[in-house]
mmCIF file of C-alpha atoms in Angstrom:
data_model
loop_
_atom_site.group_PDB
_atom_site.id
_atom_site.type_symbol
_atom_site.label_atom_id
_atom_site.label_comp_id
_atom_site.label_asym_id
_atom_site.label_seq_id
_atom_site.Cartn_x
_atom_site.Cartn_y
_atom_site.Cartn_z
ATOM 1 C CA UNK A 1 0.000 0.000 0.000
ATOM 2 C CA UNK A 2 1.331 3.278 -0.608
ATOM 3 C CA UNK A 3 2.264 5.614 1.561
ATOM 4 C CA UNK A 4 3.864 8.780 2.757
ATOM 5 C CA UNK A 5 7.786 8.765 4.130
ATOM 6 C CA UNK A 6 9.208 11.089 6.179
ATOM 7 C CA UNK A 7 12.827 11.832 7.229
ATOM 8 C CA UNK A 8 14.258 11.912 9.606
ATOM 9 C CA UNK A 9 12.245 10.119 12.235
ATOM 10 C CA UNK A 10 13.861 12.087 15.117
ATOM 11 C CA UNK A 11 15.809 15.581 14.283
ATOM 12 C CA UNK A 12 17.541 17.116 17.590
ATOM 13 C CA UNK A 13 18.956 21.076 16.627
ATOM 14 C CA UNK A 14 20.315 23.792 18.587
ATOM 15 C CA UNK A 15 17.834 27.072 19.351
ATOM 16 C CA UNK A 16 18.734 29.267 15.966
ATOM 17 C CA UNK A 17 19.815 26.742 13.458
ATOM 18 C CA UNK A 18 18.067 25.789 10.526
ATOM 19 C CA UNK A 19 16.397 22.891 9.645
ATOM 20 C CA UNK A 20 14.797 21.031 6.813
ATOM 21 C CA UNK A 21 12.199 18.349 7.425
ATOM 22 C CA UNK A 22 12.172 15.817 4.025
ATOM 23 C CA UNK A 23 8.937 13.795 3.029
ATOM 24 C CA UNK A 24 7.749 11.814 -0.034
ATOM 25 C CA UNK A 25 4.203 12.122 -0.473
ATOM 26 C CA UNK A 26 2.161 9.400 -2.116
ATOM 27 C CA UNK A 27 3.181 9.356 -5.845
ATOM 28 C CA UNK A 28 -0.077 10.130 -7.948
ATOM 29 C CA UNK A 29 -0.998 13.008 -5.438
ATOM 30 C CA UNK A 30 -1.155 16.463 -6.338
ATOM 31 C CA UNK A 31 -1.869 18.566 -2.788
ATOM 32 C CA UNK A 32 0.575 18.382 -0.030
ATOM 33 C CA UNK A 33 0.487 19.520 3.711
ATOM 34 C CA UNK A 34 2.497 19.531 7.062
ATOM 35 C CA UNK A 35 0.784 19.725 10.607
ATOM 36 C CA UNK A 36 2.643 19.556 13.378
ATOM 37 C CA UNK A 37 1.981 18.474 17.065
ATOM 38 C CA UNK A 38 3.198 20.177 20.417
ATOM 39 C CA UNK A 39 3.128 17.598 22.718
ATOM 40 C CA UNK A 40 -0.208 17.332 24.629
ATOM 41 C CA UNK A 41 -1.705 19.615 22.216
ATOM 42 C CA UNK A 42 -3.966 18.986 19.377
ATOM 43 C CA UNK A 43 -2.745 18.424 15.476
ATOM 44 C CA UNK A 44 -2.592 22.039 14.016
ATOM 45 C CA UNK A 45 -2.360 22.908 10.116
ATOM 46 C CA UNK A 46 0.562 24.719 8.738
ATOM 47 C CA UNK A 47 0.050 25.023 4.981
ATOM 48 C CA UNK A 48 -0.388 23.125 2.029
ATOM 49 C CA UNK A 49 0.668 23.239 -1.542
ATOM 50 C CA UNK A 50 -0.553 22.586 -4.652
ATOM 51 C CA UNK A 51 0.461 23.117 -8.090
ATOM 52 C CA UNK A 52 3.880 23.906 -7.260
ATOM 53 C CA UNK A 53 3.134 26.825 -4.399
ATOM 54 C CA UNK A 54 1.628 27.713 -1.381
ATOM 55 C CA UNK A 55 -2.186 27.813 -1.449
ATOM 56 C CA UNK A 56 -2.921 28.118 2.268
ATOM 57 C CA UNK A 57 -1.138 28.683 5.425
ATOM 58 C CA UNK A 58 -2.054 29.181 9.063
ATOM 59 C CA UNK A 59 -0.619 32.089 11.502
ATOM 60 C CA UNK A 60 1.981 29.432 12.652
ATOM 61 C CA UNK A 61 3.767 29.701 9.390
ATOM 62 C CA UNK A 62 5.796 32.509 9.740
ATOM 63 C CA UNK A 63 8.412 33.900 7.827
ATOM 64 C CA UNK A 64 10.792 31.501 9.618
ATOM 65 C CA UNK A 65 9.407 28.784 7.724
ATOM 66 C CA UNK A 66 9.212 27.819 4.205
ATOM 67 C CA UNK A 67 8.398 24.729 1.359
ATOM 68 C CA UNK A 68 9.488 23.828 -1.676
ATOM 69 C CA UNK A 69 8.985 20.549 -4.072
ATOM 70 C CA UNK A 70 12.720 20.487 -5.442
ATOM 71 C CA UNK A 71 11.764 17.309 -7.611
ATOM 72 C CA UNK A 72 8.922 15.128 -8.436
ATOM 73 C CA UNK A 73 9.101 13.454 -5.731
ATOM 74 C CA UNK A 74 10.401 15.360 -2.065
ATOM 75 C CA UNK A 75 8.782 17.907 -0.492
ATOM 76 C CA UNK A 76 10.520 20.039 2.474
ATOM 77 C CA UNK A 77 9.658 22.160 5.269
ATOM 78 C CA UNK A 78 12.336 24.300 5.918
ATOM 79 C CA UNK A 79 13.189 26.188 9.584
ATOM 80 C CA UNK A 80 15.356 29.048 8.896
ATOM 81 C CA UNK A 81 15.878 29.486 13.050
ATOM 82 C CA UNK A 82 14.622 27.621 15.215
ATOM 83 C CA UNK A 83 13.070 28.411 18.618
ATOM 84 C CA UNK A 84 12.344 26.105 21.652
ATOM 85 C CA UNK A 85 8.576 26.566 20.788
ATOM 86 C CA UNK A 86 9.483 24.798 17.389
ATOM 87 C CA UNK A 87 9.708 21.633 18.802
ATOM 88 C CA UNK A 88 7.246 19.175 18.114
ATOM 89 C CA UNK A 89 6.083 16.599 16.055
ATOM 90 C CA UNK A 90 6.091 17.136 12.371
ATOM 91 C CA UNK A 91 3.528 15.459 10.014
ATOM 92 C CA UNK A 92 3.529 15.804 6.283
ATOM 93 C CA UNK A 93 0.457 14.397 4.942
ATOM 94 C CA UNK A 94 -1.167 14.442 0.596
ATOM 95 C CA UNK A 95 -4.357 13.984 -1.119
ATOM 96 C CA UNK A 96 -4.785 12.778 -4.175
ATOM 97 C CA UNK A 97 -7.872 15.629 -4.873
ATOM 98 C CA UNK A 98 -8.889 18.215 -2.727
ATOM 99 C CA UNK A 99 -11.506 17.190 -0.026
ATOM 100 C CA UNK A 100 -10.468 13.653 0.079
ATOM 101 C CA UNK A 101 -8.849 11.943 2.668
ATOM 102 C CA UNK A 102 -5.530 13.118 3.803
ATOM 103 C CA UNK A 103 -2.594 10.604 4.164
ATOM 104 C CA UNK A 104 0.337 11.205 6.604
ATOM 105 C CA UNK A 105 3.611 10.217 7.469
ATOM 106 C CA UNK A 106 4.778 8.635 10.609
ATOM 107 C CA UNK A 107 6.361 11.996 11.321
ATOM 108 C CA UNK A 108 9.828 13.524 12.604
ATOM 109 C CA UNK A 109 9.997 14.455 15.937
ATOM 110 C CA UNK A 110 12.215 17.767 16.425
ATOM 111 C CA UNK A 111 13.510 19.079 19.433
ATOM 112 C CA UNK A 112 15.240 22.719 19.859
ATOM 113 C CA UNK A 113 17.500 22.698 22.673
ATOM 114 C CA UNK B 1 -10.082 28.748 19.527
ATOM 115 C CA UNK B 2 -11.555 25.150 19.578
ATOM 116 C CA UNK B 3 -14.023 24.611 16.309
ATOM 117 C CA UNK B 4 -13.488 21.056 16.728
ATOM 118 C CA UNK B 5 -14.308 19.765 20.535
ATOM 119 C CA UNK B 6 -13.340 16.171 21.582
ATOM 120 C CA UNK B 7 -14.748 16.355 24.958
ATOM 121 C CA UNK B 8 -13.567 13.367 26.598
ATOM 122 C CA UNK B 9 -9.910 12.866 27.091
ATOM 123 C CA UNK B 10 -9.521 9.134 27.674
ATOM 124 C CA UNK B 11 -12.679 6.155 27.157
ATOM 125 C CA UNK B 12 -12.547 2.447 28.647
ATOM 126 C CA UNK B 13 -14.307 -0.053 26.824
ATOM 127 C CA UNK B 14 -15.121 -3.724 27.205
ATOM 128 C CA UNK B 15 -13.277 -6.149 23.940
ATOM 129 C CA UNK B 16 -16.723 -6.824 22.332
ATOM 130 C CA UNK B 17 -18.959 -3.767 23.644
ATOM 131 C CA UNK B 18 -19.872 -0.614 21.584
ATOM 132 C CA UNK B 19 -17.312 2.139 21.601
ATOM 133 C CA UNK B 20 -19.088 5.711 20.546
ATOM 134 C CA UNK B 21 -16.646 8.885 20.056
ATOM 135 C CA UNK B 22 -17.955 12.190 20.335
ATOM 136 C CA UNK B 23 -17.163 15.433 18.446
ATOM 137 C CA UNK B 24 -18.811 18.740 18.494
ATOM 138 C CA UNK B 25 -17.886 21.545 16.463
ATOM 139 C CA UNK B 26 -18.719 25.240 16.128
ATOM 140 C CA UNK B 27 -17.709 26.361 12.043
ATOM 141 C CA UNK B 28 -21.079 25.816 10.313
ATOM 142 C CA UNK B 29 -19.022 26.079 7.446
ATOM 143 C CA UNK B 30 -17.485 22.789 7.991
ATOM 144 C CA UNK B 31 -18.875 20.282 5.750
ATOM 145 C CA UNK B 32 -16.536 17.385 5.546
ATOM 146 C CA UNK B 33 -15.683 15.197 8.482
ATOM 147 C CA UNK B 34 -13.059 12.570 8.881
ATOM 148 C CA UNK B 35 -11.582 10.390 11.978
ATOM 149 C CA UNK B 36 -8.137 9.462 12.541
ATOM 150 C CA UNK B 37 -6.389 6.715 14.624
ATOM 151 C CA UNK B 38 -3.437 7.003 16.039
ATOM 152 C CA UNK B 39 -0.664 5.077 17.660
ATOM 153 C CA UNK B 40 2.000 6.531 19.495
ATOM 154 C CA UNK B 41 4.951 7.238 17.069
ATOM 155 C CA UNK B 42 3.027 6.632 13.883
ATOM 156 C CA UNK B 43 1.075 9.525 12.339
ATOM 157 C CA UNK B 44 -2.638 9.444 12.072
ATOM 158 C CA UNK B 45 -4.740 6.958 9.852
ATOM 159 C CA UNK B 46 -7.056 7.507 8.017
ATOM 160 C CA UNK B 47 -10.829 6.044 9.361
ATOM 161 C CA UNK B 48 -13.904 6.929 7.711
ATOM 162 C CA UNK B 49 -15.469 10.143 6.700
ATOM 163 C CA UNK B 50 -18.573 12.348 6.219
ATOM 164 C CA UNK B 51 -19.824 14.950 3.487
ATOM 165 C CA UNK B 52 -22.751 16.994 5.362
ATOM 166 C CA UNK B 53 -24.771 15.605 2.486
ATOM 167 C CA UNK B 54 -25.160 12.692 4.588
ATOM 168 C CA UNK B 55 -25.727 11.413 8.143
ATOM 169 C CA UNK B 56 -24.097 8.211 8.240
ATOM 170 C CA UNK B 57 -21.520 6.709 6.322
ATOM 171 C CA UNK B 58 -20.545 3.305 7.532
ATOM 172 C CA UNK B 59 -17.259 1.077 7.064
ATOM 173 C CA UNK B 60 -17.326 -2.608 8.155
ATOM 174 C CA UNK B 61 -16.860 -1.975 12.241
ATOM 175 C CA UNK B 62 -17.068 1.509 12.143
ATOM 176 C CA UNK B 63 -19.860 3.884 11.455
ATOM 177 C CA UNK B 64 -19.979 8.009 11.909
ATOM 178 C CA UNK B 65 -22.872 9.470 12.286
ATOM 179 C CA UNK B 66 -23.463 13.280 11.646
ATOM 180 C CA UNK B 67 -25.929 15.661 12.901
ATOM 181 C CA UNK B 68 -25.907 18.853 11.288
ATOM 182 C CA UNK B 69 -28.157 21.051 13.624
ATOM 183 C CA UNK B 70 -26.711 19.829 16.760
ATOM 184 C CA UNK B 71 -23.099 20.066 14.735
ATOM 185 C CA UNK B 72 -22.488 16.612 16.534
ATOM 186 C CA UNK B 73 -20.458 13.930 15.050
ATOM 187 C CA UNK B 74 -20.197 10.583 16.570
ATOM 188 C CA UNK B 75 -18.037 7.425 15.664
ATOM 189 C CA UNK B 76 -19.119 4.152 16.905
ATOM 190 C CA UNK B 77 -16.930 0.905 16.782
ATOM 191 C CA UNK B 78 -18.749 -2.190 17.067
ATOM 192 C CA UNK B 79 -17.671 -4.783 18.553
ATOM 193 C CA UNK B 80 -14.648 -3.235 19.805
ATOM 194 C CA UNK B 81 -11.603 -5.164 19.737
ATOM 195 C CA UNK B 82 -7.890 -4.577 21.528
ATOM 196 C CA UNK B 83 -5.809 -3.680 18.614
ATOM 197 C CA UNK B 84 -8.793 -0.769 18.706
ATOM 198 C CA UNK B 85 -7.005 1.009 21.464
ATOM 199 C CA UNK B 86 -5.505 4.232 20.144
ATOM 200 C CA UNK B 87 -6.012 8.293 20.061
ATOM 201 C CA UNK B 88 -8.606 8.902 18.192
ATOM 202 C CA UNK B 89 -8.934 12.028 16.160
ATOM 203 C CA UNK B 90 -11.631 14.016 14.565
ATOM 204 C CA UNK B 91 -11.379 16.191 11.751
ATOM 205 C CA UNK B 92 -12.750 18.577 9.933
ATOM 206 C CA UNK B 93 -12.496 21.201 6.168
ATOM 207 C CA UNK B 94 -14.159 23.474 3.975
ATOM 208 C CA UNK B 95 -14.271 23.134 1.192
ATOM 209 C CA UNK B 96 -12.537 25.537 -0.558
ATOM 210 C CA UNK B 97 -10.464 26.578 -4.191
ATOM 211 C CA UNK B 98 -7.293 25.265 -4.458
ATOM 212 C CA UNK B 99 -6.509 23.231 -1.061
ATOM 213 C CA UNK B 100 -8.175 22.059 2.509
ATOM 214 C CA UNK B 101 -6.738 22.260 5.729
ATOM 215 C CA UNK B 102 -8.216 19.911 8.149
ATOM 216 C CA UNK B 103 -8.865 21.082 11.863
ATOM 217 C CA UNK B 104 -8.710 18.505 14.240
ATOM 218 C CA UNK B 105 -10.110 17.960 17.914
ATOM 219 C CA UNK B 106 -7.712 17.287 20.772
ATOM 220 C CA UNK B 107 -8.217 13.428 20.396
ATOM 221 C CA UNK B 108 -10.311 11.014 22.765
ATOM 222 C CA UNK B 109 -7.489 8.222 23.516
ATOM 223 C CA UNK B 110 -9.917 4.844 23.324
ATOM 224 C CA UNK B 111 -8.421 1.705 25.622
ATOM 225 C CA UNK B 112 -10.354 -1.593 24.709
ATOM 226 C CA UNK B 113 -10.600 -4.336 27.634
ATOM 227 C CA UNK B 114 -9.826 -7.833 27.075
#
């Protein structure tokens, strides 16, 4: 069964550096998304893509963050600093259509210490 | 700013017995509803969903039921087995041009009783 990947699993960074968060969506789909998780909070949306940009994003995303599709098949979230209140669970998740169920990854855990 | 409510934190259930999840939410412009499961360290699955054409939409063990005035969603799990127990999510979208985002509910984490 297909599915969505996500590297890395676990993703430990010092308070300022960058990250990038990697994920292969599900081949034949054509919207993408990340969520993420504080733990002991509730799944929130962060933005999704489609047709090669951004067509939604919540207040979270910030300038800090950023995506991008550099091939067919990875998409990235990208941290330019981090800050303590970035870590969190990380879930990328794509649809094949819009308003059809999403499908996510296992998700990368990231801590900012 | 909770548009999606999951009440109940935690539910015990008997292997065998009914399980019923309950979601309330406050965006009447919601009209598509999904639940998730989810194990610790995975991310969530996919369950069944809802359009708000309908009222119930029903998948082997598991059926959700939506009503639209009280803006109540329930998901029942009949009979409830052990590899059942999980965080349960509910979810919701609009549906809109170009993308969804889905808002989910704080999750109702669902132990089933051998």
């Amino acid at each position: 069964e297909p599915e969505v990947t996500q590297t890395p699993s676990h993703q430990v960074t010092q308070m300022g550096q960058e990250v990038i968060l990697r994920c292969v969506p599900i081949s034949n789909h054509l919207y993408f998304y990340w969520y993420r998780q504080i733990l002991g909070q509730k799944v929130e949306f962060l933005v999704s893509f489609y047709n090669n940009e951004i067509s939604e994003k919540s207040e979270i995303f910030d300038d800090q963050f950023s995506v991008e599709r550099p091939d067919g098949s990875n998409f990235t979230l990208k941290i330019r600093s981090t800050k303590l209140e970035d870590s969190a669970m990380y879930f990328c998740a794509s649809t094949r259509y819009m308003n059809t169920e999403a499908f996510f990854g296992q998700g990368t855990r990231l801590t900012v210490v | 700013d909770q548009q999606v409510k999951q009440n109940s934190p935690s539910l015990s259930v008997q292997e065998g017995r009914i399980s019923i999840l309950n979601c309330d939410y406050t965006n009447s412009m919601f009209d598509y509803f999904l639940w998730y499961k989810k194990y610790p360290a995975e991310g969530p699955t996919f369950l069944i969903s809802i359009s708000s054409i309908k009222d119930k939409n029903e998948d082997g063990r598991f059926t959700v039921f939506l009503n639209k005035s009280a803006k109540h969603l329930s998901l029942h799990i009949v009979p409830s087995q052990p590899g059942d127990s999980a965080v349960y999510f509910c979810a919701a979208s609009v549906d809109g041009a170009g993308s969804y985002q889905l808002t989910f509910g704080k999750g109702t984490k669902l132990s089933v009783i051998p």
